[in-house]
GROMACS .gro file of N, CA and C in nm:
model
  435
    1UNK      N    1  -1.846  -0.844  -1.509
    1UNK     CA    2  -1.714  -0.784  -1.523
    1UNK      C    3  -1.617  -0.893  -1.569
    2UNK      N    4  -1.539  -0.864  -1.673
    2UNK     CA    5  -1.443  -0.964  -1.720
    2UNK      C    6  -1.316  -0.963  -1.634
    3UNK      N    7  -1.228  -1.057  -1.662
    3UNK     CA    8  -1.107  -1.076  -1.581
    3UNK      C    9  -1.018  -0.951  -1.581
    4UNK      N   10  -1.004  -0.888  -1.697
    4UNK     CA   11  -0.921  -0.768  -1.708
    4UNK      C   12  -0.978  -0.654  -1.623
    5UNK      N   13  -1.107  -0.628  -1.635
    5UNK     CA   14  -1.171  -0.521  -1.558
    5UNK      C   15  -1.162  -0.549  -1.408
    6UNK      N   16  -1.179  -0.675  -1.370
    6UNK     CA   17  -1.170  -0.713  -1.228
    6UNK      C   18  -1.029  -0.688  -1.175
    7UNK      N   19  -0.927  -0.720  -1.255
    7UNK     CA   20  -0.788  -0.699  -1.215
    7UNK      C   21  -0.759  -0.551  -1.198
    8UNK      N   22  -0.803  -0.469  -1.292
    8UNK     CA   23  -0.781  -0.325  -1.285
    8UNK      C   24  -0.850  -0.266  -1.162
    9UNK      N   25  -0.972  -0.309  -1.135
    9UNK     CA   26  -1.043  -0.262  -1.016
    9UNK      C   27  -0.970  -0.304  -0.889
   10UNK      N   28  -0.918  -0.427  -0.885
   10UNK     CA   29  -0.843  -0.474  -0.769
   10UNK      C   30  -0.717  -0.390  -0.747
   11UNK      N   31  -0.645  -0.361  -0.855
   11UNK     CA   32  -0.525  -0.277  -0.846
   11UNK      C   33  -0.560  -0.142  -0.785
   12UNK      N   34  -0.666  -0.080  -0.834
   12UNK     CA   35  -0.706   0.052  -0.783
   12UNK      C   36  -0.746   0.047  -0.636
   13UNK      N   37  -0.829  -0.050  -0.601
   13UNK     CA   38  -0.878  -0.061  -0.463
   13UNK      C   39  -0.764  -0.091  -0.365
   14UNK      N   40  -0.682  -0.190  -0.398
   14UNK     CA   41  -0.575  -0.229  -0.306
   14UNK      C   42  -0.467  -0.122  -0.296
   15UNK      N   43  -0.438  -0.054  -0.406
   15UNK     CA   44  -0.339   0.054  -0.402
   15UNK      C   45  -0.389   0.166  -0.311
   16UNK      N   46  -0.514   0.205  -0.327
   16UNK     CA   47  -0.571   0.310  -0.242
   16UNK      C   48  -0.570   0.266  -0.096
   17UNK      N   49  -0.604   0.141  -0.071
   17UNK     CA   50  -0.608   0.090   0.067
   17UNK      C   51  -0.470   0.089   0.132
   18UNK      N   52  -0.374   0.019   0.071
   18UNK     CA   53  -0.244   0.000   0.134
   18UNK      C   54  -0.161   0.128   0.142
   19UNK      N   55  -0.182   0.222   0.051
   19UNK     CA   56  -0.103   0.345   0.053
   19UNK      C   57  -0.166   0.454   0.140
   20UNK      N   58  -0.285   0.428   0.193
   20UNK     CA   59  -0.356   0.528   0.274
   20UNK      C   60  -0.421   0.464   0.396
   21UNK      N   61  -0.345   0.388   0.471
   21UNK     CA   62  -0.401   0.318   0.586
   21UNK      C   63  -0.441   0.412   0.701
   22UNK      N   64  -0.384   0.531   0.703
   22UNK     CA   65  -0.416   0.624   0.811
   22UNK      C   66  -0.345   0.590   0.941
   23UNK      N   67  -0.241   0.507   0.932
   23UNK     CA   68  -0.170   0.465   1.053
   23UNK      C   69  -0.040   0.541   1.075
   24UNK      N   70  -0.007   0.634   0.984
   24UNK     CA   71   0.118   0.710   0.996
   24UNK      C   72   0.241   0.626   0.969
   25UNK      N   73   0.223   0.507   0.914
   25UNK     CA   74   0.333   0.415   0.888
   25UNK      C   75   0.417   0.453   0.767
   26UNK      N   76   0.520   0.373   0.744
   26UNK     CA   77   0.619   0.400   0.641
   26UNK      C   78   0.556   0.415   0.503
   27UNK      N   79   0.473   0.320   0.463
   27UNK     CA   80   0.414   0.326   0.328
   27UNK      C   81   0.334   0.454   0.308
   28UNK      N   82   0.262   0.494   0.409
   28UNK     CA   83   0.184   0.618   0.399
   28UNK      C   84   0.276   0.740   0.387
   29UNK      N   85   0.388   0.739   0.461
   29UNK     CA   86   0.482   0.852   0.456
   29UNK      C   87   0.552   0.863   0.320
   30UNK      N   88   0.553   0.756   0.243
   30UNK     CA   89   0.617   0.760   0.111
   30UNK      C   90   0.534   0.842   0.011
   31UNK      N   91   0.406   0.862   0.042
   31UNK     CA   92   0.316   0.944  -0.040
   31UNK      C   93   0.310   0.899  -0.186
   32UNK      N   94   0.306   0.771  -0.208
   32UNK     CA   95   0.294   0.717  -0.343
   32UNK      C   96   0.148   0.718  -0.386
   33UNK      N   97   0.127   0.723  -0.517
   33UNK     CA   98  -0.008   0.705  -0.569
   33UNK      C   99  -0.002   0.636  -0.705
   34UNK      N  100  -0.106   0.561  -0.732
   34UNK     CA  101  -0.118   0.486  -0.855
   34UNK      C  102  -0.135   0.581  -0.972
   35UNK      N  103  -0.059   0.555  -1.081
   35UNK     CA  104  -0.079   0.637  -1.200
   35UNK      C  105  -0.115   0.554  -1.323
   36UNK      N  106  -0.083   0.423  -1.321
   36UNK     CA  107  -0.116   0.340  -1.438
   36UNK      C  108  -0.109   0.193  -1.400
   37UNK      N  109  -0.182   0.113  -1.476
   37UNK     CA  110  -0.168  -0.032  -1.466
   37UNK      C  111  -0.203  -0.092  -1.602
   38UNK      N  112  -0.143  -0.204  -1.633
   38UNK     CA  113  -0.163  -0.269  -1.762
   38UNK      C  114  -0.182  -0.418  -1.740
   39UNK      N  115  -0.301  -0.466  -1.765
   39UNK     CA  116  -0.334  -0.607  -1.743
   39UNK      C  117  -0.252  -0.698  -1.833
   40UNK      N  118  -0.240  -0.663  -1.961
   40UNK     CA  119  -0.166  -0.748  -2.055
   40UNK      C  120  -0.019  -0.760  -2.017
   41UNK      N  121   0.043  -0.649  -1.980
   41UNK     CA  122   0.185  -0.649  -1.940
   41UNK      C  123   0.205  -0.695  -1.796
   42UNK      N  124   0.096  -0.696  -1.718
   42UNK     CA  125   0.103  -0.726  -1.575
   42UNK      C  126   0.199  -0.627  -1.507
   43UNK      N  127   0.173  -0.498  -1.530
   43UNK     CA  128   0.253  -0.392  -1.469
   43UNK      C  129   0.163  -0.295  -1.393
   44UNK      N  130   0.223  -0.236  -1.290
   44UNK     CA  131   0.156  -0.134  -1.210
   44UNK      C  132   0.258  -0.023  -1.188
   45UNK      N  133   0.217   0.103  -1.213
   45UNK     CA  134   0.309   0.216  -1.200
   45UNK      C  135   0.259   0.313  -1.093
   46UNK      N  136   0.351   0.349  -1.004
   46UNK     CA  137   0.322   0.443  -0.897
   46UNK      C  138   0.409   0.567  -0.914
   47UNK      N  139   0.358   0.683  -0.869
   47UNK     CA  140   0.435   0.807  -0.866
   47UNK      C  141   0.480   0.832  -0.723
   48UNK      N  142   0.602   0.878  -0.709
   48UNK     CA  143   0.659   0.918  -0.580
   48UNK      C  144   0.715   1.058  -0.595
   49UNK      N  145   0.695   1.141  -0.495
   49UNK     CA  146   0.758   1.272  -0.489
   49UNK      C  147   0.867   1.263  -0.384
   50UNK      N  148   0.988   1.306  -0.419
   50UNK     CA  149   1.094   1.305  -0.319
   50UNK      C  150   1.060   1.405  -0.209
   51UNK      N  151   1.104   1.373  -0.089
   51UNK     CA  152   1.068   1.454   0.027
   51UNK      C  153   1.192   1.492   0.108
   52UNK      N  154   1.181   1.597   0.182
   52UNK     CA  155   1.294   1.649   0.261
   52UNK      C  156   1.351   1.544   0.357
   53UNK      N  157   1.267   1.464   0.421
   53UNK     CA  158   1.314   1.367   0.520
   53UNK      C  159   1.396   1.255   0.454
   54UNK      N  160   1.394   1.246   0.322
   54UNK     CA  161   1.465   1.140   0.251
   54UNK      C  162   1.608   1.176   0.210
   55UNK      N  163   1.650   1.300   0.236
   55UNK     CA  164   1.781   1.342   0.185
   55UNK      C  165   1.896   1.284   0.266
   56UNK      N  166   2.010   1.269   0.196
   56UNK     CA  167   2.133   1.224   0.261
   56UNK      C  168   2.221   1.345   0.292
   57UNK      N  169   2.341   1.320   0.342
   57UNK     CA  170   2.429   1.429   0.383
   57UNK      C  171   2.474   1.518   0.266
   58UNK      N  172   2.462   1.471   0.142
   58UNK     CA  173   2.501   1.550   0.025
   58UNK      C  174   2.382   1.621  -0.038
   59UNK      N  175   2.262   1.600   0.018
   59UNK     CA  176   2.143   1.668  -0.032
   59UNK      C  177   2.064   1.589  -0.135
   60UNK      N  178   2.117   1.473  -0.175
   60UNK     CA  179   2.043   1.386  -0.266
   60UNK      C  180   1.952   1.294  -0.185
   61UNK      N  181   1.881   1.208  -0.254
   61UNK     CA  182   1.791   1.116  -0.184
   61UNK      C  183   1.869   0.994  -0.138
   62UNK      N  184   1.854   0.960  -0.012
   62UNK     CA  185   1.923   0.848   0.052
   62UNK      C  186   1.887   0.717  -0.017
   63UNK      N  187   1.986   0.631  -0.035
   63UNK     CA  188   1.963   0.500  -0.097
   63UNK      C  189   1.860   0.417  -0.024
   64UNK      N  190   1.855   0.430   0.107
   64UNK     CA  191   1.756   0.357   0.185
   64UNK      C  192   1.614   0.404   0.154
   65UNK      N  193   1.598   0.533   0.127
   65UNK     CA  194   1.466   0.586   0.090
   65UNK      C  195   1.426   0.533  -0.047
   66UNK      N  196   1.523   0.524  -0.138
   66UNK     CA  197   1.495   0.469  -0.272
   66UNK      C  198   1.456   0.322  -0.260
   67UNK      N  199   1.530   0.247  -0.179
   67UNK     CA  200   1.495   0.106  -0.156
   67UNK      C  201   1.356   0.097  -0.094
   68UNK      N  202   1.323   0.191  -0.007
   68UNK     CA  203   1.191   0.194   0.054
   68UNK      C  204   1.080   0.218  -0.048
   69UNK      N  205   1.109   0.298  -0.150
   69UNK     CA  206   1.010   0.321  -0.257
   69UNK      C  207   0.982   0.189  -0.329
   70UNK      N  208   1.090   0.117  -0.361
   70UNK     CA  209   1.071  -0.013  -0.427
   70UNK      C  210   0.993  -0.108  -0.337
   71UNK      N  211   1.028  -0.118  -0.211
   71UNK     CA  212   0.961  -0.212  -0.121
   71UNK      C  213   0.814  -0.175  -0.101
   72UNK      N  214   0.785  -0.046  -0.095
   72UNK     CA  215   0.646  -0.002  -0.083
   72UNK      C  216   0.566  -0.045  -0.205
   73UNK      N  217   0.616  -0.014  -0.324
   73UNK     CA  218   0.544  -0.049  -0.447
   73UNK      C  219   0.533  -0.200  -0.463
   74UNK      N  220   0.644  -0.272  -0.444
   74UNK     CA  221   0.643  -0.418  -0.454
   74UNK      C  222   0.544  -0.478  -0.354
   75UNK      N  223   0.543  -0.426  -0.233
   75UNK     CA  224   0.456  -0.480  -0.129
   75UNK      C  225   0.309  -0.466  -0.163
   76UNK      N  226   0.270  -0.350  -0.215
   76UNK     CA  227   0.130  -0.331  -0.253
   76UNK      C  228   0.092  -0.430  -0.363
   77UNK      N  229   0.177  -0.440  -0.465
   77UNK     CA  230   0.147  -0.531  -0.576
   77UNK      C  231   0.144  -0.676  -0.528
   78UNK      N  232   0.239  -0.715  -0.445
   78UNK     CA  233   0.242  -0.853  -0.393
   78UNK      C  234   0.119  -0.882  -0.309
   79UNK      N  235   0.073  -0.783  -0.232
   79UNK     CA  236  -0.043  -0.805  -0.146
   79UNK      C  237  -0.170  -0.831  -0.226
   80UNK      N  238  -0.192  -0.762  -0.337
   80UNK     CA  239  -0.313  -0.795  -0.413
   80UNK      C  240  -0.291  -0.915  -0.503
   81UNK      N  241  -0.167  -0.943  -0.541
   81UNK     CA  242  -0.137  -1.061  -0.623
   81UNK      C  243  -0.155  -1.189  -0.541
   82UNK      N  244  -0.130  -1.180  -0.411
   82UNK     CA  245  -0.140  -1.297  -0.322
   82UNK      C  246  -0.284  -1.344  -0.302
   83UNK      N  247  -0.380  -1.266  -0.347
   83UNK     CA  248  -0.520  -1.305  -0.331
   83UNK      C  249  -0.573  -1.270  -0.194
   84UNK      N  250  -0.634  -1.366  -0.128
   84UNK     CA  251  -0.695  -1.341   0.003
   84UNK      C  252  -0.591  -1.313   0.111
   85UNK      N  253  -0.470  -1.364   0.092
   85UNK     CA  254  -0.363  -1.345   0.190
   85UNK      C  255  -0.285  -1.218   0.158
   86UNK      N  256  -0.208  -1.172   0.255
   86UNK     CA  257  -0.111  -1.068   0.227
   86UNK      C  258   0.021  -1.137   0.197
   87UNK      N  259   0.124  -1.059   0.169
   87UNK     CA  260   0.254  -1.116   0.136
   87UNK      C  261   0.363  -1.040   0.210
   88UNK      N  262   0.478  -1.105   0.228
   88UNK     CA  263   0.591  -1.041   0.295
   88UNK      C  264   0.716  -1.054   0.208
   89UNK      N  265   0.802  -0.956   0.218
   89UNK     CA  266   0.927  -0.956   0.142
   89UNK      C  267   1.017  -1.069   0.190
   90UNK      N  268   1.070  -1.148   0.096
   90UNK     CA  269   1.169  -1.250   0.131
   90UNK      C  270   1.309  -1.209   0.087
   91UNK      N  271   1.318  -1.140  -0.027
   91UNK     CA  272   1.446  -1.084  -0.070
   91UNK      C  273   1.421  -0.973  -0.169
   92UNK      N  274   1.516  -0.878  -0.174
   92UNK     CA  275   1.506  -0.767  -0.267
   92UNK      C  276   1.646  -0.715  -0.297
   93UNK      N  277   1.674  -0.692  -0.424
   93UNK     CA  278   1.802  -0.638  -0.467
   93UNK      C  279   1.776  -0.508  -0.542
   94UNK      N  280   1.852  -0.405  -0.507
   94UNK     CA  281   1.837  -0.274  -0.572
   94UNK      C  282   1.969  -0.238  -0.639
   95UNK      N  283   1.960  -0.188  -0.762
   95UNK     CA  284   2.077  -0.137  -0.834
   95UNK      C  285   2.055   0.013  -0.858
   96UNK      N  286   2.147   0.095  -0.808
   96UNK     CA  287   2.139   0.239  -0.822
   96UNK      C  288   2.219   0.279  -0.946
   97UNK      N  289   2.154   0.345  -1.041
   97UNK     CA  290   2.218   0.378  -1.169
   97UNK      C  291   2.255   0.526  -1.181
   98UNK      N  292   2.172   0.614  -1.124
   98UNK     CA  293   2.196   0.758  -1.126
   98UNK      C  294   2.149   0.815  -0.992
   99UNK      N  295   2.200   0.932  -0.960
   99UNK     CA  296   2.156   0.998  -0.838
   99UNK      C  297   2.012   1.045  -0.848
  100UNK      N  298   1.944   1.046  -0.736
  100UNK     CA  299   1.807   1.098  -0.728
  100UNK      C  300   1.814   1.223  -0.642
  101UNK      N  301   1.764   1.332  -0.695
  101UNK     CA  302   1.774   1.460  -0.626
  101UNK      C  303   1.643   1.498  -0.559
  102UNK      N  304   1.656   1.573  -0.450
  102UNK     CA  305   1.539   1.625  -0.381
  102UNK      C  306   1.459   1.713  -0.477
  103UNK      N  307   1.328   1.695  -0.477
  103UNK     CA  308   1.240   1.772  -0.564
  103UNK      C  309   1.199   1.698  -0.690
  104UNK      N  310   1.265   1.586  -0.718
  104UNK     CA  311   1.229   1.509  -0.838
  104UNK      C  312   1.097   1.437  -0.819
  105UNK      N  313   1.023   1.428  -0.928
  105UNK     CA  314   0.903   1.345  -0.936
  105UNK      C  315   0.948   1.214  -1.001
  106UNK      N  316   0.909   1.104  -0.941
  106UNK     CA  317   0.956   0.973  -0.985
  106UNK      C  318   0.840   0.882  -1.024
  107UNK      N  319   0.867   0.796  -1.121
  107UNK     CA  320   0.772   0.690  -1.157
  107UNK      C  321   0.839   0.556  -1.131
  108UNK      N  322   0.767   0.468  -1.066
  108UNK     CA  323   0.819   0.336  -1.034
  108UNK      C  324   0.725   0.232  -1.093
  109UNK      N  325   0.773   0.160  -1.194
  109UNK     CA  326   0.692   0.062  -1.267
  109UNK      C  327   0.729  -0.079  -1.220
  110UNK      N  328   0.629  -0.149  -1.166
  110UNK     CA  329   0.647  -0.285  -1.115
  110UNK      C  330   0.598  -0.384  -1.221
  111UNK      N  331   0.681  -0.484  -1.248
  111UNK     CA  332   0.645  -0.592  -1.340
  111UNK      C  333   0.624  -0.719  -1.257
  112UNK      N  334   0.507  -0.780  -1.269
  112UNK     CA  335   0.484  -0.908  -1.202
  112UNK      C  336   0.546  -1.015  -1.292
  113UNK      N  337   0.656  -1.073  -1.248
  113UNK     CA  338   0.729  -1.172  -1.328
  113UNK      C  339   0.662  -1.308  -1.319
  114UNK      N  340   0.630  -1.351  -1.197
  114UNK     CA  341   0.563  -1.480  -1.176
  114UNK      C  342   0.484  -1.473  -1.047
  115UNK      N  343   0.358  -1.508  -1.056
  115UNK     CA  344   0.271  -1.506  -0.939
  115UNK      C  345   0.238  -1.650  -0.901
  116UNK      N  346   0.328  -1.713  -0.826
  116UNK     CA  347   0.306  -1.849  -0.781
  116UNK      C  348   0.232  -1.853  -0.648
  117UNK      N  349   0.196  -1.974  -0.607
  117UNK     CA  350   0.125  -1.990  -0.479
  117UNK      C  351   0.218  -1.972  -0.360
  118UNK      N  352   0.346  -2.008  -0.376
  118UNK     CA  353   0.438  -1.997  -0.263
  118UNK      C  354   0.535  -1.880  -0.275
  119UNK      N  355   0.548  -1.821  -0.394
  119UNK     CA  356   0.641  -1.709  -0.414
  119UNK      C  357   0.591  -1.621  -0.528
  120UNK      N  358   0.602  -1.490  -0.508
  120UNK     CA  359   0.567  -1.392  -0.610
  120UNK      C  360   0.696  -1.321  -0.648
  121UNK      N  361   0.735  -1.330  -0.776
  121UNK     CA  362   0.858  -1.266  -0.824
  121UNK      C  363   0.820  -1.137  -0.897
  122UNK      N  364   0.897  -1.030  -0.867
  122UNK     CA  365   0.872  -0.901  -0.929
  122UNK      C  366   1.004  -0.833  -0.965
  123UNK      N  367   0.995  -0.741  -1.058
  123UNK     CA  368   1.106  -0.652  -1.090
  123UNK      C  369   1.048  -0.514  -1.113
  124UNK      N  370   1.134  -0.411  -1.106
  124UNK     CA  371   1.081  -0.275  -1.121
  124UNK      C  372   1.188  -0.180  -1.172
  125UNK      N  373   1.140  -0.070  -1.227
  125UNK     CA  374   1.228   0.036  -1.277
  125UNK      C  375   1.182   0.169  -1.219
  126UNK      N  376   1.277   0.248  -1.170
  126UNK     CA  377   1.251   0.382  -1.118
  126UNK      C  378   1.304   0.482  -1.219
  127UNK      N  379   1.217   0.572  -1.266
  127UNK     CA  380   1.258   0.671  -1.365
  127UNK      C  381   1.224   0.812  -1.318
  128UNK      N  382   1.296   0.908  -1.375
  128UNK     CA  383   1.266   1.050  -1.354
  128UNK      C  384   1.142   1.079  -1.438
  129UNK      N  385   1.035   1.124  -1.376
  129UNK     CA  386   0.909   1.147  -1.446
  129UNK      C  387   0.922   1.253  -1.555
  130UNK      N  388   1.011   1.350  -1.538
  130UNK     CA  389   1.021   1.458  -1.637
  130UNK      C  390   1.108   1.423  -1.757
  131UNK      N  391   1.208   1.337  -1.737
  131UNK     CA  392   1.300   1.305  -1.848
  131UNK      C  393   1.287   1.161  -1.897
  132UNK      N  394   1.229   1.075  -1.815
  132UNK     CA  395   1.221   0.933  -1.849
  132UNK      C  396   1.350   0.857  -1.825
  133UNK      N  397   1.452   0.924  -1.773
  133UNK     CA  398   1.581   0.856  -1.748
  133UNK      C  399   1.567   0.752  -1.639
  134UNK      N  400   1.629   0.636  -1.663
  134UNK     CA  401   1.629   0.527  -1.566
  134UNK      C  402   1.726   0.560  -1.453
  135UNK      N  403   1.676   0.555  -1.329
  135UNK     CA  404   1.755   0.592  -1.212
  135UNK      C  405   1.799   0.472  -1.129
  136UNK      N  406   1.713   0.371  -1.121
  136UNK     CA  407   1.743   0.252  -1.040
  136UNK      C  408   1.652   0.138  -1.085
  137UNK      N  409   1.698   0.017  -1.058
  137UNK     CA  410   1.617  -0.102  -1.085
  137UNK      C  411   1.618  -0.190  -0.960
  138UNK      N  412   1.521  -0.278  -0.952
  138UNK     CA  413   1.516  -0.370  -0.837
  138UNK      C  414   1.441  -0.496  -0.878
  139UNK      N  415   1.464  -0.601  -0.800
  139UNK     CA  416   1.391  -0.726  -0.818
  139UNK      C  417   1.383  -0.794  -0.684
  140UNK      N  418   1.289  -0.886  -0.673
  140UNK     CA  419   1.277  -0.957  -0.547
  140UNK      C  420   1.163  -1.056  -0.547
  141UNK      N  421   1.148  -1.118  -0.430
  141UNK     CA  422   1.045  -1.220  -0.410
  141UNK      C  423   0.962  -1.186  -0.287
  142UNK      N  424   0.834  -1.221  -0.295
  142UNK     CA  425   0.741  -1.201  -0.183
  142UNK      C  426   0.667  -1.330  -0.158
  143UNK      N  427   0.649  -1.365  -0.033
  143UNK     CA  428   0.586  -1.489   0.004
  143UNK      C  429   0.445  -1.461   0.056
  144UNK      N  430   0.343  -1.522  -0.008
  144UNK     CA  431   0.208  -1.508   0.046
  144UNK      C  432   0.201  -1.572   0.185
  145UNK      N  433   0.135  -1.504   0.278
  145UNK     CA  434   0.126  -1.553   0.415
  145UNK      C  435   0.007  -1.649   0.433
   0.00000   0.00000   0.00000
C-alpha cells in the first residue's frame, strides 16, 4: 500500500472510530460522518445534520453547537494526524458568517495547515450542503499528547 492509500485508510478508520465510540459522548451526539478526503490537499470533509437539541431561543442553531461541530471535526483529524498519540485542543477561533437553521445539512471541510511534532494547525469551512454557501470558518491548534 502506498502512502496515499495508507493515509486514506487511516482517515476512514479513525473517523469511524472517534465518531462512533458508543460512549454517548459529545462527538457521538454530533452525528457526523466522513464524506470525503483528499491526500494531495490534506483535507477531510464531514457531514453534520442539525438537530433539535442544538437550537437557540430564536430557533436557529446555537453558536456553541456550531463551535462544537468544528471542534469535533478538528479533533478527529488532529487525533489521526498526531500518529500514535491523541491530541488536545489548545486554541480555536470561530467566525460566524451566516445563520445556521434547524434542518440544514452541513459540510465541514478541515484543512491540515501544518502537522508538526508539538503542534497541529488546522483551519476549516462550514457550508450549507444544498447551496454551497459559506456559513462559518474556524482555525486552531492541537497538541499531540
